[in-house]
PDB file of C-alpha atoms in Angstrom:
ATOM      1  CA  MET A 178       0.000   0.000   0.000  1.00 30.00           C
ATOM      2  CA  GLU A 179       2.822   2.418   0.790  1.00 34.00           C
ATOM      3  CA  ALA A 180       4.207   2.074  -2.737  1.00 33.00           C
ATOM      4  CA  TYR A 181       0.950   3.223  -4.288  1.00 31.00           C
ATOM      5  CA  HIS A 182       0.631   6.016  -1.722  1.00 34.00           C
ATOM      6  CA  PHE A 183       3.969   7.333  -2.980  1.00 31.00           C
ATOM      7  CA  LEU A 184       2.960   7.133  -6.623  1.00 32.00           C
ATOM      8  CA  THR A 185      -0.233   9.034  -5.951  1.00 35.00           C
ATOM      9  CA  ALA A 186       1.613  11.774  -4.096  1.00 35.00           C
ATOM     10  CA  GLU A 187       4.040  12.130  -6.974  1.00 35.00           C
ATOM     11  CA  ALA A 188       1.235  13.286  -9.232  1.00 34.00           C
ATOM     12  CA  PHE A 189       0.176  16.172  -7.018  1.00 38.00           C
ATOM     13  CA  ARG A 190       2.781  18.804  -7.587  1.00 38.00           C
ATOM     14  CA  PRO A 191       0.946  21.789  -9.087  1.00 42.00           C
ATOM     15  CA  ARG A 192       1.587  22.224 -12.811  1.00 42.00           C
ATOM     16  CA  ILE A 193       0.622  25.860 -13.112  1.00 43.00           C
ATOM     17  CA  ASN A 194       1.642  26.861 -16.623  1.00 44.00           C
ATOM     18  CA  LEU A 195       0.261  24.093 -18.796  1.00 43.00           C
ATOM     19  CA  MET A 196      -0.564  25.195 -22.331  1.00 48.00           C
ATOM     20  CA  ASN A 197      -3.483  24.046 -24.435  1.00 48.00           C
ATOM     21  CA  SER A 198      -3.438  23.505 -28.201  1.00 48.00           C
ATOM     22  CA  LEU A 199      -3.948  27.237 -28.760  1.00 51.00           C
ATOM     23  CA  GLY A 200      -0.913  28.136 -26.686  1.00 51.00           C
ATOM     24  CA  LYS A 201      -3.034  29.605 -23.899  1.00 49.00           C
ATOM     25  CA  SER A 202      -2.362  28.962 -20.236  1.00 44.00           C
ATOM     26  CA  THR A 203      -4.808  26.671 -18.451  1.00 64.00           C
ATOM     27  CA  THR A 204      -5.303  25.866 -14.789  1.00 75.00           C
ATOM     28  CA  VAL A 205      -5.016  22.310 -13.516  1.00 78.00           C
ATOM     29  CA  ASP A 206      -7.421  22.215 -10.580  1.00 86.00           C
ATOM     30  CA  HIS A 207      -7.765  19.831  -7.644  1.00 91.00           C
ATOM     31  CA  ALA A 208     -10.216  17.570  -9.472  1.00 87.00           C
ATOM     32  CA  LEU A 209      -7.971  17.071 -12.487  1.00 86.00           C
ATOM     33  CA  ILE A 210      -4.812  16.640 -10.416  1.00 89.00           C
ATOM     34  CA  THR A 211      -6.632  14.029  -8.335  1.00 90.00           C
ATOM     35  CA  LYS A 212      -7.897  12.202 -11.410  1.00 87.00           C
ATOM     36  CA  ILE A 213      -4.452  12.068 -13.020  1.00 88.00           C
ATOM     37  CA  GLY A 214      -2.818  10.873  -9.811  1.00 89.00           C
ATOM     38  CA  LEU A 215      -5.393   8.162  -9.197  1.00 89.00           C
ATOM     39  CA  LEU A 216      -5.201   6.938 -12.782  1.00 88.00           C
ATOM     40  CA  LYS A 217      -1.423   6.687 -12.536  1.00 89.00           C
ATOM     41  CA  SER A 218      -1.724   4.652  -9.358  1.00 89.00           C
ATOM     42  CA  VAL A 219      -4.384   2.395 -10.874  1.00 87.00           C
ATOM     43  CA  ILE A 220      -2.316   1.766 -13.993  1.00 88.00           C
ATOM     44  CA  LYS A 221       0.703   0.871 -11.859  1.00 90.00           C
ATOM     45  CA  PHE A 222      -1.526  -1.482  -9.871  1.00 89.00           C
ATOM     46  CA  LEU A 223      -2.864  -3.092 -13.067  1.00 86.00           C
ATOM     47  CA  ILE A 224       0.650  -3.703 -14.346  1.00 87.00           C
ATOM     48  CA  ASP A 225       1.235  -5.855 -11.267  1.00 90.00           C
ATOM     49  CA  ASN A 226      -2.307  -7.290 -11.040  1.00 88.00           C
ATOM     50  CA  ARG A 227      -3.497  -8.054 -14.553  1.00 83.00           C
ATOM     51  CA  GLN A 228      -6.348 -10.264 -13.304  1.00 83.00           C
ATOM     52  CA  TYR A 229      -8.419  -7.100 -12.876  1.00 80.00           C
ATOM     53  CA  LEU A 230      -8.378  -6.414 -16.623  1.00 79.00           C
ATOM     54  CA  LYS A 231     -11.192  -7.777 -18.764  1.00 74.00           C
ATOM     55  CA  THR A 232      -8.718  -8.806 -21.448  1.00 72.00           C
ATOM     56  CA  ASP A 233      -5.111  -9.962 -21.516  1.00 71.00           C
ATOM     57  CA  LYS A 234      -4.499  -8.074 -24.763  1.00 70.00           C
ATOM     58  CA  VAL A 235      -3.423  -4.912 -22.935  1.00 73.00           C
ATOM     59  CA  GLU A 236       0.372  -4.945 -23.134  1.00 78.00           C
ATOM     60  CA  THR A 237       2.522  -3.934 -20.166  1.00 82.00           C
ATOM     61  CA  GLU A 238       4.571  -1.695 -22.456  1.00 84.00           C
ATOM     62  CA  TYR A 239       1.380   0.141 -23.411  1.00 83.00           C
ATOM     63  CA  LEU A 240       0.464   0.675 -19.753  1.00 85.00           C
ATOM     64  CA  ASN A 241       3.942   2.002 -18.988  1.00 85.00           C
ATOM     65  CA  GLY A 242       3.558   4.446 -21.866  1.00 86.00           C
ATOM     66  CA  LEU A 243       0.323   5.725 -20.381  1.00 84.00           C
ATOM     67  CA  LEU A 244       2.084   6.600 -17.138  1.00 85.00           C
ATOM     68  CA  ALA A 245       4.288   9.049 -19.022  1.00 83.00           C
ATOM     69  CA  GLU A 246       1.463  10.421 -21.166  1.00 86.00           C
ATOM     70  CA  LEU A 247      -1.193  10.987 -18.509  1.00 83.00           C
ATOM     71  CA  SER A 248       0.197  14.228 -17.082  1.00 74.00           C
ATOM     72  CA  ASP A 249      -0.324  16.045 -20.381  1.00 76.00           C
ATOM     73  CA  ASN A 250      -3.358  14.101 -21.587  1.00 80.00           C
ATOM     74  CA  PRO A 251      -5.795  13.007 -18.841  1.00 73.00           C
ATOM     75  CA  ASN A 252      -7.916  11.185 -21.447  1.00 77.00           C
ATOM     76  CA  ALA A 253      -5.034   8.946 -22.474  1.00 76.00           C
ATOM     77  CA  ALA A 254      -6.200   6.178 -20.148  1.00 74.00           C
ATOM     78  CA  LYS A 255      -9.795   6.026 -21.426  1.00 76.00           C
ATOM     79  CA  ASP A 256      -9.322   2.712 -23.249  1.00 71.00           C
ATOM     80  CA  THR A 257      -7.631   1.229 -20.201  1.00 70.00           C
ATOM     81  CA  ILE A 258     -10.488   2.344 -17.942  1.00 74.00           C
ATOM     82  CA  ASP A 259     -12.886   0.669 -20.371  1.00 74.00           C
ATOM     83  CA  SER A 260     -10.964  -2.580 -19.874  1.00 70.00           C
ATOM     84  CA  ILE A 261     -11.162  -2.538 -16.079  1.00 70.00           C
ATOM     85  CA  SER A 262     -13.563  -4.984 -14.484  1.00 64.00           C
ATOM     86  CA  PRO A 263     -15.955  -3.827 -13.091  1.00 70.00           C
ATOM     87  CA  GLN A 264     -15.718  -0.517 -14.942  1.00 73.00           C
ATOM     88  CA  ILE A 265     -18.737   1.313 -13.466  1.00 77.00           C
ATOM     89  CA  LYS A 266     -17.641   0.709  -9.883  1.00 84.00           C
ATOM     90  CA  PHE A 267     -14.215   2.128 -10.680  1.00 83.00           C
ATOM     91  CA  ILE A 268     -15.644   5.267 -12.288  1.00 86.00           C
ATOM     92  CA  ASN A 269     -18.007   5.793  -9.349  1.00 90.00           C
ATOM     93  CA  ALA A 270     -15.133   5.385  -6.899  1.00 92.00           C
ATOM     94  CA  LEU A 271     -13.061   7.916  -8.833  1.00 91.00           C
ATOM     95  CA  ASN A 272     -15.939  10.400  -8.773  1.00 93.00           C
ATOM     96  CA  GLU A 273     -16.441   9.937  -5.030  1.00 95.00           C
ATOM     97  CA  ILE A 274     -12.783  10.684  -4.319  1.00 96.00           C
ATOM     98  CA  GLN A 275     -12.881  13.778  -6.535  1.00 94.00           C
ATOM     99  CA  SER A 276     -16.055  15.013  -4.819  1.00 95.00           C
ATOM    100  CA  ALA A 277     -14.549  14.543  -1.366  1.00 96.00           C
ATOM    101  CA  ASN A 278     -11.490  16.446  -2.544  1.00 96.00           C
ATOM    102  CA  ALA A 279     -13.626  19.397  -3.646  1.00 95.00           C
ATOM    103  CA  GLU A 280     -15.492  19.451  -0.313  1.00 96.00           C
ATOM    104  CA  VAL A 281     -12.348  20.663   1.468  1.00 97.00           C
ATOM    105  CA  ASP A 282     -12.918  24.043  -0.190  1.00 96.00           C
ATOM    106  CA  SER A 283     -16.424  24.211   1.313  1.00 96.00           C
ATOM    107  CA  PHE A 284     -17.574  25.019   4.850  1.00 95.00           C
ATOM    108  CA  PRO A 285     -16.368  24.117   7.429  1.00 97.00           C
ATOM    109  CA  LEU A 286     -12.989  22.904   6.142  1.00 97.00           C
ATOM    110  CA  ASN A 287     -12.432  26.002   4.008  1.00 97.00           C
ATOM    111  CA  SER A 288     -11.968  27.944   7.259  1.00 98.00           C
ATOM    112  CA  SER A 289      -9.325  25.558   8.602  1.00 98.00           C
ATOM    113  CA  ALA A 290      -5.799  26.774   7.863  1.00 98.00           C
ATOM    114  CA  ALA A 291      -4.350  23.351   8.676  1.00 97.00           C
ATOM    115  CA  ALA A 292      -6.562  21.643   6.077  1.00 97.00           C
ATOM    116  CA  HIS A 293      -4.843  23.758   3.407  1.00 97.00           C
ATOM    117  CA  PHE A 294      -1.362  24.142   4.921  1.00 97.00           C
ATOM    118  CA  ASP A 295      -2.078  27.877   5.162  1.00 98.00           C
ATOM    119  CA  ALA A 296      -0.799  30.260   7.862  1.00 98.00           C
ATOM    120  CA  GLU A 297       2.378  28.208   8.360  1.00 97.00           C
ATOM    121  CA  GLN A 298       0.334  25.389   9.888  1.00 96.00           C
ATOM    122  CA  PHE A 299       2.807  22.738   8.747  1.00 95.00           C
ATOM    123  CA  LYS A 300       2.831  20.659  11.902  1.00 93.00           C
ATOM    124  CA  GLN A 301      -0.961  20.709  12.105  1.00 95.00           C
ATOM    125  CA  GLY A 302      -1.355  19.961   8.400  1.00 95.00           C
ATOM    126  CA  SER A 303       1.031  17.017   8.642  1.00 93.00           C
ATOM    127  CA  GLN A 304      -0.867  15.696  11.650  1.00 93.00           C
ATOM    128  CA  ARG A 305      -4.100  15.943   9.680  1.00 96.00           C
ATOM    129  CA  LEU A 306      -2.614  13.901   6.829  1.00 94.00           C
ATOM    130  CA  ASN A 307      -1.330  11.233   9.197  1.00 93.00           C
ATOM    131  CA  ARG A 308      -4.677  11.051  11.002  1.00 95.00           C
ATOM    132  CA  LEU A 309      -6.637  10.725   7.759  1.00 96.00           C
ATOM    133  CA  ARG A 310      -4.247   8.064   6.520  1.00 93.00           C
ATOM    134  CA  GLN A 311      -4.684   6.004   9.673  1.00 93.00           C
ATOM    135  CA  GLU A 312      -8.477   6.374   9.521  1.00 94.00           C
ATOM    136  CA  LEU A 313      -8.349   5.313   5.874  1.00 94.00           C
ATOM    137  CA  ILE A 314      -6.360   2.168   6.680  1.00 93.00           C
ATOM    138  CA  THR A 315      -8.727   1.298   9.520  1.00 93.00           C
ATOM    139  CA  SER A 316     -11.728   1.787   7.246  1.00 92.00           C
ATOM    140  CA  LEU A 317     -10.219  -0.443   4.556  1.00 91.00           C
ATOM    141  CA  LEU A 318      -9.395  -3.177   7.053  1.00 91.00           C
ATOM    142  CA  THR A 319     -13.009  -3.341   8.214  1.00 87.00           C
ATOM    143  CA  GLY A 320     -14.020  -3.902   4.596  1.00 80.00           C
ATOM    144  CA  ASP A 321     -17.521  -2.471   4.947  1.00 71.00           C
ATOM    145  CA  LYS A 322     -16.916   1.278   4.775  1.00 81.00           C
ATOM    146  CA  MET A 323     -15.433   1.719   1.324  1.00 90.00           C
ATOM    147  CA  GLN A 324     -17.255   4.967   0.560  1.00 91.00           C
ATOM    148  CA  HIS A 325     -15.991   6.429   3.823  1.00 94.00           C
ATOM    149  CA  ALA A 326     -12.467   5.360   2.870  1.00 95.00           C
ATOM    150  CA  ARG A 327     -12.777   7.112  -0.481  1.00 95.00           C
ATOM    151  CA  ASN A 328     -14.009  10.270   1.240  1.00 96.00           C
ATOM    152  CA  LEU A 329     -10.984  10.197   3.529  1.00 97.00           C
ATOM    153  CA  ALA A 330      -8.668   9.725   0.552  1.00 96.00           C
ATOM    154  CA  GLY A 331     -10.136  12.674  -1.336  1.00 96.00           C
ATOM    155  CA  SER A 332      -9.915  14.933   1.696  1.00 97.00           C
ATOM    156  CA  ALA A 333      -6.310  13.971   2.399  1.00 96.00           C
ATOM    157  CA  LEU A 334      -5.258  14.432  -1.217  1.00 95.00           C
ATOM    158  CA  HIS A 335      -6.636  17.977  -1.262  1.00 96.00           C
ATOM    159  CA  THR A 336      -4.543  18.893   1.773  1.00 96.00           C
ATOM    160  CA  LEU A 337      -1.472  17.264   0.232  1.00 93.00           C
ATOM    161  CA  GLN A 338      -1.964  19.167  -3.024  1.00 94.00           C
ATOM    162  CA  ASP A 339      -2.303  22.455  -1.151  1.00 96.00           C
ATOM    163  CA  PHE A 340       1.035  21.918   0.575  1.00 94.00           C
ATOM    164  CA  TYR A 341       2.796  22.339  -2.762  1.00 92.00           C
ATOM    165  CA  SER A 342       0.608  25.143  -4.134  1.00 95.00           C
ATOM    166  CA  HIS A 343       0.177  27.211  -0.949  1.00 97.00           C
ATOM    167  CA  SER A 344       3.691  27.040   0.508  1.00 96.00           C
ATOM    168  CA  ASN A 345       7.060  28.177  -0.858  1.00 96.00           C
ATOM    169  CA  TRP A 346       8.365  24.594  -1.057  1.00 93.00           C
ATOM    170  CA  ILE A 347       8.702  24.825  -4.847  1.00 92.00           C
ATOM    171  CA  GLU A 348      10.192  28.335  -4.764  1.00 95.00           C
ATOM    172  CA  LEU A 349      12.894  27.086  -2.401  1.00 93.00           C
ATOM    173  CA  GLY A 350      14.045  24.776  -5.179  1.00 91.00           C
ATOM    174  CA  ASN A 351      12.881  21.549  -3.590  1.00 86.00           C
ATOM    175  CA  SER A 352      11.985  18.622  -5.807  1.00 77.00           C
ATOM    176  CA  ASP A 353      11.686  15.739  -3.345  1.00 73.00           C
ATOM    177  CA  LEU A 354       8.299  14.759  -1.953  1.00 67.00           C
ATOM    178  CA  VAL A 355       8.629  15.686   1.693  1.00 66.00           C
ATOM    179  CA  LEU A 356       5.137  14.483   2.641  1.00 63.00           C
ATOM    180  CA  ALA A 357       4.961  11.484   0.316  1.00 55.00           C
ATOM    181  CA  LYS A 358       5.973   8.878   2.873  1.00 59.00           C
ATOM    182  CA  PRO A 359       3.542   7.781   5.599  1.00 53.00           C
ATOM    183  CA  GLY A 360       4.159   9.486   8.920  1.00 59.00           C
ATOM    184  CA  SER A 361       6.220  12.291   7.403  1.00 71.00           C
ATOM    185  CA  GLU A 362       6.464  15.576   9.273  1.00 78.00           C
ATOM    186  CA  ILE A 363       8.602  18.653   8.646  1.00 84.00           C
ATOM    187  CA  PRO A 364      11.260  19.445  11.281  1.00 86.00           C
ATOM    188  CA  ASP A 365      10.614  22.705  13.133  1.00 89.00           C
ATOM    189  CA  GLU A 366      14.022  24.139  12.248  1.00 91.00           C
ATOM    190  CA  PHE A 367      13.035  24.281   8.569  1.00 91.00           C
ATOM    191  CA  ILE A 368       9.858  26.302   9.243  1.00 94.00           C
ATOM    192  CA  ALA A 369       9.840  30.096   9.585  1.00 97.00           C
ATOM    193  CA  GLY A 370       9.317  31.241  13.162  1.00 96.00           C
ATOM    194  CA  ALA A 371       6.227  33.057  14.411  1.00 95.00           C
ATOM    195  CA  THR A 372       7.998  36.439  14.463  1.00 95.00           C
ATOM    196  CA  GLU A 373      10.191  35.878  11.410  1.00 97.00           C
ATOM    197  CA  ALA A 374       9.373  38.034   8.380  1.00 98.00           C
ATOM    198  CA  THR A 375       8.793  35.943   5.276  1.00 98.00           C
ATOM    199  CA  CYS A 376       7.532  38.368   2.615  1.00 98.00           C
ATOM    200  CA  LYS A 377       7.994  41.932   1.454  1.00 97.00           C
ATOM    201  CA  SER A 378       5.028  43.894   0.156  1.00 97.00           C
ATOM    202  CA  CYS A 379       4.239  43.859  -3.537  1.00 94.00           C
ATOM    203  CA  LEU A 380       1.988  46.546  -4.976  1.00 76.00           C
ATOM    204  CA  SER A 381       0.131  44.407  -7.485  1.00 71.00           C
ATOM    205  CA  SER A 382      -0.249  40.760  -8.388  1.00 65.00           C
ATOM    206  CA  ASP A 383       2.015  41.311 -11.398  1.00 72.00           C
ATOM    207  CA  ASN A 384       5.129  41.995  -9.330  1.00 86.00           C
ATOM    208  CA  CYS A 385       4.835  39.492  -6.498  1.00 94.00           C
ATOM    209  CA  GLU A 386       7.137  36.870  -7.976  1.00 92.00           C
ATOM    210  CA  THR A 387      10.083  38.052  -5.859  1.00 94.00           C
ATOM    211  CA  ASN A 388       8.223  38.955  -2.663  1.00 96.00           C
ATOM    212  CA  LEU A 389       9.585  36.040  -0.611  1.00 98.00           C
ATOM    213  CA  ILE A 390      12.460  37.002   1.702  1.00 98.00           C
ATOM    214  CA  THR A 391      12.987  33.796   3.660  1.00 97.00           C
ATOM    215  CA  VAL A 392      14.954  30.623   3.020  1.00 95.00           C
ATOM    216  CA  LYS A 393      12.713  28.739   5.422  1.00 95.00           C
ATOM    217  CA  LEU A 394       9.387  27.095   4.734  1.00 95.00           C
ATOM    218  CA  THR A 395       6.364  29.381   4.886  1.00 97.00           C
ATOM    219  CA  SER A 396       2.814  29.647   3.585  1.00 98.00           C
ATOM    220  CA  GLY A 397       0.335  32.471   3.228  1.00 98.00           C
ATOM    221  CA  TYR A 398      -2.287  33.620   5.694  1.00 98.00           C
ATOM    222  CA  ARG A 399      -5.823  33.864   4.357  1.00 98.00           C
ATOM    223  CA  SER A 400      -8.818  35.883   5.478  1.00 98.00           C
ATOM    224  CA  GLY A 401     -11.789  33.936   6.819  1.00 97.00           C
ATOM    225  CA  GLN A 402      -9.678  31.187   8.346  1.00 98.00           C
ATOM    226  CA  ASP A 403      -9.151  30.233  11.978  1.00 98.00           C
ATOM    227  CA  ILE A 404      -5.559  31.534  12.079  1.00 98.00           C
ATOM    228  CA  LYS A 405      -5.326  35.293  11.585  1.00 98.00           C
ATOM    229  CA  LYS A 406      -2.446  37.079   9.892  1.00 98.00           C
ATOM    230  CA  PRO A 407      -0.119  38.678  12.484  1.00 97.00           C
ATOM    231  CA  VAL A 408       0.004  42.467  12.457  1.00 96.00           C
ATOM    232  CA  ASN A 409       3.209  44.076  11.172  1.00 94.00           C
ATOM    233  CA  LYS A 410       5.231  40.849  11.251  1.00 97.00           C
ATOM    234  CA  GLY A 411       6.033  40.740   7.535  1.00 98.00           C
ATOM    235  CA  LYS A 412       4.130  37.513   6.990  1.00 98.00           C
ATOM    236  CA  CYS A 413       2.958  36.389   3.549  1.00 98.00           C
ATOM    237  CA  SER A 414      -0.671  36.288   2.495  1.00 98.00           C
ATOM    238  CA  HIS A 415      -2.337  33.640   0.377  1.00 97.00           C
ATOM    239  CA  GLY A 416      -3.351  36.327  -2.110  1.00 96.00           C
ATOM    240  CA  GLY A 417      -6.112  36.649  -4.668  1.00 93.00           C
ATOM    241  CA  LYS A 418      -9.213  38.829  -4.881  1.00 92.00           C
ATOM    242  CA  THR A 419     -11.098  36.881  -2.205  1.00 94.00           C
ATOM    243  CA  ASP A 420      -8.290  37.195   0.347  1.00 96.00           C
ATOM    244  CA  SER A 421      -8.583  40.526   2.144  1.00 96.00           C
ATOM    245  CA  SER A 422      -5.411  39.790   4.129  1.00 97.00           C
ATOM    246  CA  ARG A 423      -3.482  40.562   0.928  1.00 96.00           C
ATOM    247  CA  LEU A 424      -4.051  44.258   1.683  1.00 95.00           C
ATOM    248  CA  LYS A 425      -2.245  44.072   5.034  1.00 96.00           C
ATOM    249  CA  PRO A 426       1.571  44.180   5.255  1.00 96.00           C
ATOM    250  CA  ALA A 427       3.206  42.302   3.774  1.00 97.00           C
ATOM    251  CA  THR A 428       0.762  42.947   0.937  1.00 96.00           C
ATOM    252  CA  GLY A 429       0.334  40.582  -1.990  1.00 96.00           C
ATOM    253  CA  GLY A 430       0.421  36.804  -1.818  1.00 96.00           C
ATOM    254  CA  ILE A 431       2.216  33.608  -2.776  1.00 97.00           C
ATOM    255  CA  ASN A 432      -0.353  30.984  -3.802  1.00 96.00           C
ATOM    256  CA  LYS A 433      -0.035  28.992  -7.042  1.00 95.00           C
ATOM    257  CA  ASP A 434      -3.596  27.668  -7.247  1.00 94.00           C
ATOM    258  CA  SER A 435      -4.299  28.908 -10.764  1.00 91.00           C
ATOM    259  CA  THR A 436      -2.720  30.493 -13.825  1.00 88.00           C
ATOM    260  CA  SER A 437      -4.388  33.835 -13.096  1.00 89.00           C
ATOM    261  CA  LYS A 438      -2.040  36.412 -11.585  1.00 89.00           C
ATOM    262  CA  ASP A 439      -5.044  38.168 -10.044  1.00 90.00           C
ATOM    263  CA  GLU A 440      -5.958  35.043  -8.091  1.00 92.00           C
ATOM    264  CA  SER A 441      -2.521  33.437  -7.755  1.00 94.00           C
ATOM    265  CA  PRO A 442       0.381  35.898  -7.423  1.00 94.00           C
ATOM    266  CA  HIS A 443       2.949  33.112  -7.891  1.00 95.00           C
ATOM    267  CA  ALA A 444       1.249  31.580 -10.933  1.00 88.00           C
TER     268      ALA A 444
END
């Protein structure tokens, strides 16, 4: 199980500047990131467990090729999905996980900084992931709460995705998957302190790319959440039109949720 957990996590780094066939930037949202990650994990599973395919005509080489192609073409695995037995149950399970993922952006979890790794809640966010993982394992072992297990998976994956798009982990030049392994937590010495300035103000969303001033891990504070942005401490905001904390020093934001500079200053 741990091997497939790792593969799923690998698919959840935000890919902010994807281009469509017209050369225009498109946003890869939580639902699509989740779908791609789950499909990659399923294909890897099918390579090792071919008895779940309706036909033995699907070549391993073909499945390996899909793993490389899926990131740029989420529909690449359609034929493989059609060959999974039972197909409808798989599609329903995928939809349930995606729906649970989206629910994290709704009340009450949208107001929890830890659920999104906002407000430098790295310890709390890591604890949430570990708790959800353990609940998921327990649910699977009972064998009679599969929908609940899928809900837990979707919720955990949303939080994991937000770690990479809401923090400065990518901007610090990191490429390893710090939270990919079960039980992972980030050492305190790598996280910016409560009184340590992490951002300088940027006047508009177009010039926030260089607003980070820390070499430690940080994430933005966001209005409407349970952890408020400290006054005059030089802390980063999440940013975007719906985040009123972006107007308080340090102004601006650092999120990478979308390709829109107005909504995601670090797009």
